PDB file of C-alpha atoms in Angstrom:
ATOM      1  CA  MET T  21       0.000   0.000   0.000  1.00 54.00           C
ATOM      2  CA  GLY T  22       1.227   3.478  -0.882  1.00 61.00           C
ATOM      3  CA  ARG T  23       1.073   6.591   1.202  1.00 59.00           C
ATOM      4  CA  SER T  24      -2.215   8.425   1.210  1.00 68.00           C
ATOM      5  CA  LEU T  25      -0.530  11.744   2.111  1.00 65.00           C
ATOM      6  CA  PRO T  26       2.710  13.152   0.732  1.00 72.00           C
ATOM      7  CA  PRO T  27       5.574  13.551   3.212  1.00 77.00           C
ATOM      8  CA  ALA T  28       5.550  16.711   5.304  1.00 70.00           C
ATOM      9  CA  SER T  29       8.621  18.076   3.554  1.00 74.00           C
ATOM     10  CA  GLN T  30       6.836  17.688   0.218  1.00 82.00           C
ATOM     11  CA  LEU T  31       3.753  19.482   1.569  1.00 77.00           C
ATOM     12  CA  ILE T  32       5.969  22.394   2.594  1.00 77.00           C
ATOM     13  CA  LEU T  33       7.723  22.511  -0.761  1.00 81.00           C
ATOM     14  CA  ASN T  34       4.409  22.327  -2.635  1.00 85.00           C
ATOM     15  CA  GLN T  35       3.001  25.195  -0.578  1.00 83.00           C
ATOM     16  CA  ILE T  36       6.116  27.293  -1.119  1.00 82.00           C
ATOM     17  CA  ALA T  37       5.835  26.654  -4.857  1.00 87.00           C
ATOM     18  CA  GLU T  38       2.202  27.806  -4.794  1.00 87.00           C
ATOM     19  CA  LEU T  39       3.253  31.052  -3.113  1.00 86.00           C
ATOM     20  CA  LYS T  40       5.933  31.866  -5.710  1.00 87.00           C
ATOM     21  CA  SER T  41       3.704  34.377  -7.526  1.00 89.00           C
ATOM     22  CA  ILE T  42       3.250  36.358  -4.304  1.00 91.00           C
ATOM     23  CA  TYR T  43       6.893  35.868  -3.402  1.00 91.00           C
ATOM     24  CA  GLY T  44       8.046  37.234  -6.757  1.00 92.00           C
ATOM     25  CA  ALA T  45       6.001  40.402  -6.312  1.00 94.00           C
ATOM     26  CA  LEU T  46       7.583  41.223  -2.939  1.00 93.00           C
ATOM     27  CA  ARG T  47      10.515  43.555  -2.300  1.00 95.00           C
ATOM     28  CA  ARG T  48      13.798  41.742  -1.736  1.00 96.00           C
ATOM     29  CA  SER T  49      13.728  42.495   1.995  1.00 95.00           C
ATOM     30  CA  ASP T  50      10.261  40.930   2.226  1.00 94.00           C
ATOM     31  CA  GLN T  51      11.402  37.928   0.216  1.00 94.00           C
ATOM     32  CA  LEU T  52      14.224  37.403   2.706  1.00 94.00           C
ATOM     33  CA  ALA T  53      11.728  37.626   5.577  1.00 92.00           C
ATOM     34  CA  MET T  54       9.480  35.090   3.853  1.00 90.00           C
ATOM     35  CA  ASP T  55      12.493  32.798   3.349  1.00 91.00           C
ATOM     36  CA  GLU T  56      13.098  32.948   7.104  1.00 90.00           C
ATOM     37  CA  ILE T  57       9.469  32.040   7.797  1.00 88.00           C
ATOM     38  CA  PHE T  58       9.667  29.027   5.515  1.00 86.00           C
ATOM     39  CA  ASP T  59      12.967  27.985   7.108  1.00 88.00           C
ATOM     40  CA  VAL T  60      11.515  27.967  10.629  1.00 87.00           C
ATOM     41  CA  VAL T  61       8.317  26.256   9.500  1.00 84.00           C
ATOM     42  CA  GLN T  62      10.359  23.415   8.032  1.00 84.00           C
ATOM     43  CA  GLN T  63      11.643  22.678  11.532  1.00 87.00           C
ATOM     44  CA  HIS T  64       8.124  21.464  12.321  1.00 86.00           C
ATOM     45  CA  ARG T  65       7.767  18.806   9.626  1.00 81.00           C
ATOM     46  CA  ALA T  66       6.513  16.191  12.075  1.00 82.00           C
ATOM     47  CA  ALA T  67       3.748  18.483  13.323  1.00 83.00           C
ATOM     48  CA  LEU T  68       2.828  19.329   9.753  1.00 77.00           C
ATOM     49  CA  ALA T  69       2.633  15.642   8.865  1.00 76.00           C
ATOM     50  CA  ASN T  70       0.159  15.121  11.735  1.00 79.00           C
ATOM     51  CA  ALA T  71      -2.025  18.064  10.728  1.00 76.00           C
ATOM     52  CA  ALA T  72      -4.102  15.969   8.342  1.00 72.00           C
ATOM     53  CA  THR T  73      -7.302  17.954   8.955  1.00 74.00           C
ATOM     54  CA  LEU T  74      -5.669  21.279   8.060  1.00 76.00           C
ATOM     55  CA  LEU T  75      -4.868  22.531   4.608  1.00 81.00           C
ATOM     56  CA  PRO T  76      -1.098  22.840   4.114  1.00 78.00           C
ATOM     57  CA  LEU T  77      -1.300  26.641   4.023  1.00 82.00           C
ATOM     58  CA  GLU T  78      -3.271  26.694   7.275  1.00 85.00           C
ATOM     59  CA  ALA T  79      -0.672  24.485   8.939  1.00 81.00           C
ATOM     60  CA  LEU T  80       2.172  26.670   7.642  1.00 82.00           C
ATOM     61  CA  LEU T  81       0.486  29.785   8.988  1.00 87.00           C
ATOM     62  CA  VAL T  82      -0.101  28.233  12.398  1.00 87.00           C
ATOM     63  CA  LEU T  83       3.520  27.095  12.597  1.00 86.00           C
ATOM     64  CA  ALA T  84       4.798  30.498  11.457  1.00 89.00           C
ATOM     65  CA  LEU T  85       2.635  32.124  14.118  1.00 91.00           C
ATOM     66  CA  LEU T  86       4.039  29.709  16.715  1.00 91.00           C
ATOM     67  CA  GLU T  87       7.593  30.690  15.799  1.00 91.00           C
ATOM     68  CA  GLU T  88       6.769  34.401  15.938  1.00 93.00           C
ATOM     69  CA  HIS T  89       5.146  33.919  19.341  1.00 94.00           C
ATOM     70  CA  LYS T  90       8.267  32.172  20.632  1.00 94.00           C
ATOM     71  CA  ARG T  91      10.443  34.947  19.183  1.00 93.00           C
ATOM     72  CA  ALA T  92       8.288  37.654  20.787  1.00 95.00           C
ATOM     73  CA  ASN T  93       8.467  35.874  24.149  1.00 96.00           C
ATOM     74  CA  ARG T  94      12.268  35.688  23.917  1.00 96.00           C
ATOM     75  CA  LEU T  95      12.412  39.407  23.126  1.00 97.00           C
ATOM     76  CA  TYR T  96      10.073  40.249  26.018  1.00 97.00           C
ATOM     77  CA  ASP T  97      12.217  38.165  28.363  1.00 97.00           C
ATOM     78  CA  GLU T  98      15.382  39.929  27.175  1.00 97.00           C
ATOM     79  CA  LEU T  99      13.726  43.316  27.533  1.00 97.00           C
ATOM     80  CA  GLU T 100      12.476  42.493  31.011  1.00 97.00           C
ATOM     81  CA  GLY T 101      15.976  41.362  32.019  1.00 97.00           C
ATOM     82  CA  GLU T 102      17.471  44.572  30.670  1.00 97.00           C
ATOM     83  CA  ILE T 103      14.888  46.667  32.531  1.00 97.00           C
ATOM     84  CA  ARG T 104      15.731  44.854  35.774  1.00 96.00           C
ATOM     85  CA  ARG T 105      19.447  45.383  35.163  1.00 96.00           C
ATOM     86  CA  LEU T 106      18.928  49.100  34.534  1.00 96.00           C
ATOM     87  CA  GLN T 107      16.713  49.470  37.607  1.00 96.00           C
ATOM     88  CA  SER T 108      19.355  47.764  39.719  1.00 94.00           C
ATOM     89  CA  ALA T 109      22.072  50.027  38.306  1.00 94.00           C
ATOM     90  CA  GLN T 110      19.882  53.056  38.946  1.00 95.00           C
ATOM     91  CA  GLN T 111      19.277  52.011  42.559  1.00 93.00           C
ATOM     92  CA  GLU T 112      22.992  51.428  43.062  1.00 92.00           C
ATOM     93  CA  ALA T 113      23.836  54.834  41.577  1.00 91.00           C
ATOM     94  CA  SER T 114      21.208  56.473  43.745  1.00 90.00           C
ATOM     95  CA  PHE T 115      22.627  54.787  46.849  1.00 87.00           C
ATOM     96  CA  ILE T 116      26.154  55.949  45.952  1.00 88.00           C
ATOM     97  CA  MET T 117      24.970  59.520  45.393  1.00 87.00           C
ATOM     98  CA  LYS T 118      23.130  59.542  48.735  1.00 84.00           C
ATOM     99  CA  SER T 119      26.210  58.180  50.480  1.00 85.00           C
ATOM    100  CA  GLN T 120      28.401  60.858  48.895  1.00 84.00           C
ATOM    101  CA  ARG T 121      25.976  63.627  49.891  1.00 82.00           C
ATOM    102  CA  HIS T 122      25.822  62.264  53.426  1.00 80.00           C
ATOM    103  CA  GLU T 123      29.620  62.294  53.669  1.00 81.00           C
ATOM    104  CA  GLU T 124      29.787  65.844  52.304  1.00 78.00           C
ATOM    105  CA  THR T 125      27.299  67.098  54.906  1.00 78.00           C
ATOM    106  CA  ARG T 126      29.309  65.446  57.713  1.00 75.00           C
ATOM    107  CA  LYS T 127      32.456  67.417  56.748  1.00 66.00           C
TER     108      LYS T 127
END
Protein backbone atom coordinates (compact mmCIF):
# COMPACT_ATOMS: atom_id res chain seq x y z
CA MET A 1 0.00 0.00 0.00
CA GLY A 2 1.23 3.48 -0.88
CA ARG A 3 1.07 6.59 1.20
CA SER A 4 -2.21 8.42 1.21
CA LEU A 5 -0.53 11.74 2.11
CA PRO A 6 2.71 13.15 0.73
CA PRO A 7 5.57 13.55 3.21
CA ALA A 8 5.55 16.71 5.30
CA SER A 9 8.62 18.08 3.55
CA GLN A 10 6.84 17.69 0.22
CA LEU A 11 3.75 19.48 1.57
CA ILE A 12 5.97 22.39 2.59
CA LEU A 13 7.72 22.51 -0.76
CA ASN A 14 4.41 22.33 -2.64
CA GLN A 15 3.00 25.20 -0.58
CA ILE A 16 6.12 27.29 -1.12
CA ALA A 17 5.84 26.65 -4.86
CA GLU A 18 2.20 27.81 -4.79
CA LEU A 19 3.25 31.05 -3.11
CA LYS A 20 5.93 31.87 -5.71
CA SER A 21 3.70 34.38 -7.53
CA ILE A 22 3.25 36.36 -4.30
CA TYR A 23 6.89 35.87 -3.40
CA GLY A 24 8.05 37.23 -6.76
CA ALA A 25 6.00 40.40 -6.31
CA LEU A 26 7.58 41.22 -2.94
CA ARG A 27 10.52 43.56 -2.30
CA ARG A 28 13.80 41.74 -1.74
CA SER A 29 13.73 42.50 1.99
CA ASP A 30 10.26 40.93 2.23
CA GLN A 31 11.40 37.93 0.22
CA LEU A 32 14.22 37.40 2.71
CA ALA A 33 11.73 37.63 5.58
CA MET A 34 9.48 35.09 3.85
CA ASP A 35 12.49 32.80 3.35
CA GLU A 36 13.10 32.95 7.10
CA ILE A 37 9.47 32.04 7.80
CA PHE A 38 9.67 29.03 5.52
CA ASP A 39 12.97 27.99 7.11
CA VAL A 40 11.52 27.97 10.63
CA VAL A 41 8.32 26.26 9.50
CA GLN A 42 10.36 23.41 8.03
CA GLN A 43 11.64 22.68 11.53
CA HIS A 44 8.12 21.46 12.32
CA ARG A 45 7.77 18.81 9.63
CA ALA A 46 6.51 16.19 12.08
CA ALA A 47 3.75 18.48 13.32
CA LEU A 48 2.83 19.33 9.75
CA ALA A 49 2.63 15.64 8.87
CA ASN A 50 0.16 15.12 11.74
CA ALA A 51 -2.03 18.06 10.73
CA ALA A 52 -4.10 15.97 8.34
CA THR A 53 -7.30 17.95 8.95
CA LEU A 54 -5.67 21.28 8.06
CA LEU A 55 -4.87 22.53 4.61
CA PRO A 56 -1.10 22.84 4.11
CA LEU A 57 -1.30 26.64 4.02
CA GLU A 58 -3.27 26.69 7.28
CA ALA A 59 -0.67 24.49 8.94
CA LEU A 60 2.17 26.67 7.64
CA LEU A 61 0.49 29.79 8.99
CA VAL A 62 -0.10 28.23 12.40
CA LEU A 63 3.52 27.09 12.60
CA ALA A 64 4.80 30.50 11.46
CA LEU A 65 2.64 32.12 14.12
CA LEU A 66 4.04 29.71 16.71
CA GLU A 67 7.59 30.69 15.80
CA GLU A 68 6.77 34.40 15.94
CA HIS A 69 5.15 33.92 19.34
CA LYS A 70 8.27 32.17 20.63
CA ARG A 71 10.44 34.95 19.18
CA ALA A 72 8.29 37.65 20.79
CA ASN A 73 8.47 35.87 24.15
CA ARG A 74 12.27 35.69 23.92
CA LEU A 75 12.41 39.41 23.13
CA TYR A 76 10.07 40.25 26.02
CA ASP A 77 12.22 38.16 28.36
CA GLU A 78 15.38 39.93 27.18
CA LEU A 79 13.73 43.32 27.53
CA GLU A 80 12.48 42.49 31.01
CA GLY A 81 15.98 41.36 32.02
CA GLU A 82 17.47 44.57 30.67
CA ILE A 83 14.89 46.67 32.53
CA ARG A 84 15.73 44.85 35.77
CA ARG A 85 19.45 45.38 35.16
CA LEU A 86 18.93 49.10 34.53
CA GLN A 87 16.71 49.47 37.61
CA SER A 88 19.35 47.76 39.72
CA ALA A 89 22.07 50.03 38.31
CA GLN A 90 19.88 53.06 38.95
CA GLN A 91 19.28 52.01 42.56
CA GLU A 92 22.99 51.43 43.06
CA ALA A 93 23.84 54.83 41.58
CA SER A 94 21.21 56.47 43.75
CA PHE A 95 22.63 54.79 46.85
CA ILE A 96 26.15 55.95 45.95
CA MET A 97 24.97 59.52 45.39
CA LYS A 98 23.13 59.54 48.73
CA SER A 99 26.21 58.18 50.48
CA GLN A 100 28.40 60.86 48.89
CA ARG A 101 25.98 63.63 49.89
CA HIS A 102 25.82 62.26 53.43
CA GLU A 103 29.62 62.29 53.67
CA GLU A 104 29.79 65.84 52.30
CA THR A 105 27.30 67.10 54.91
CA ARG A 106 29.31 65.45 57.71
CA LYS A 107 32.46 67.42 56.75
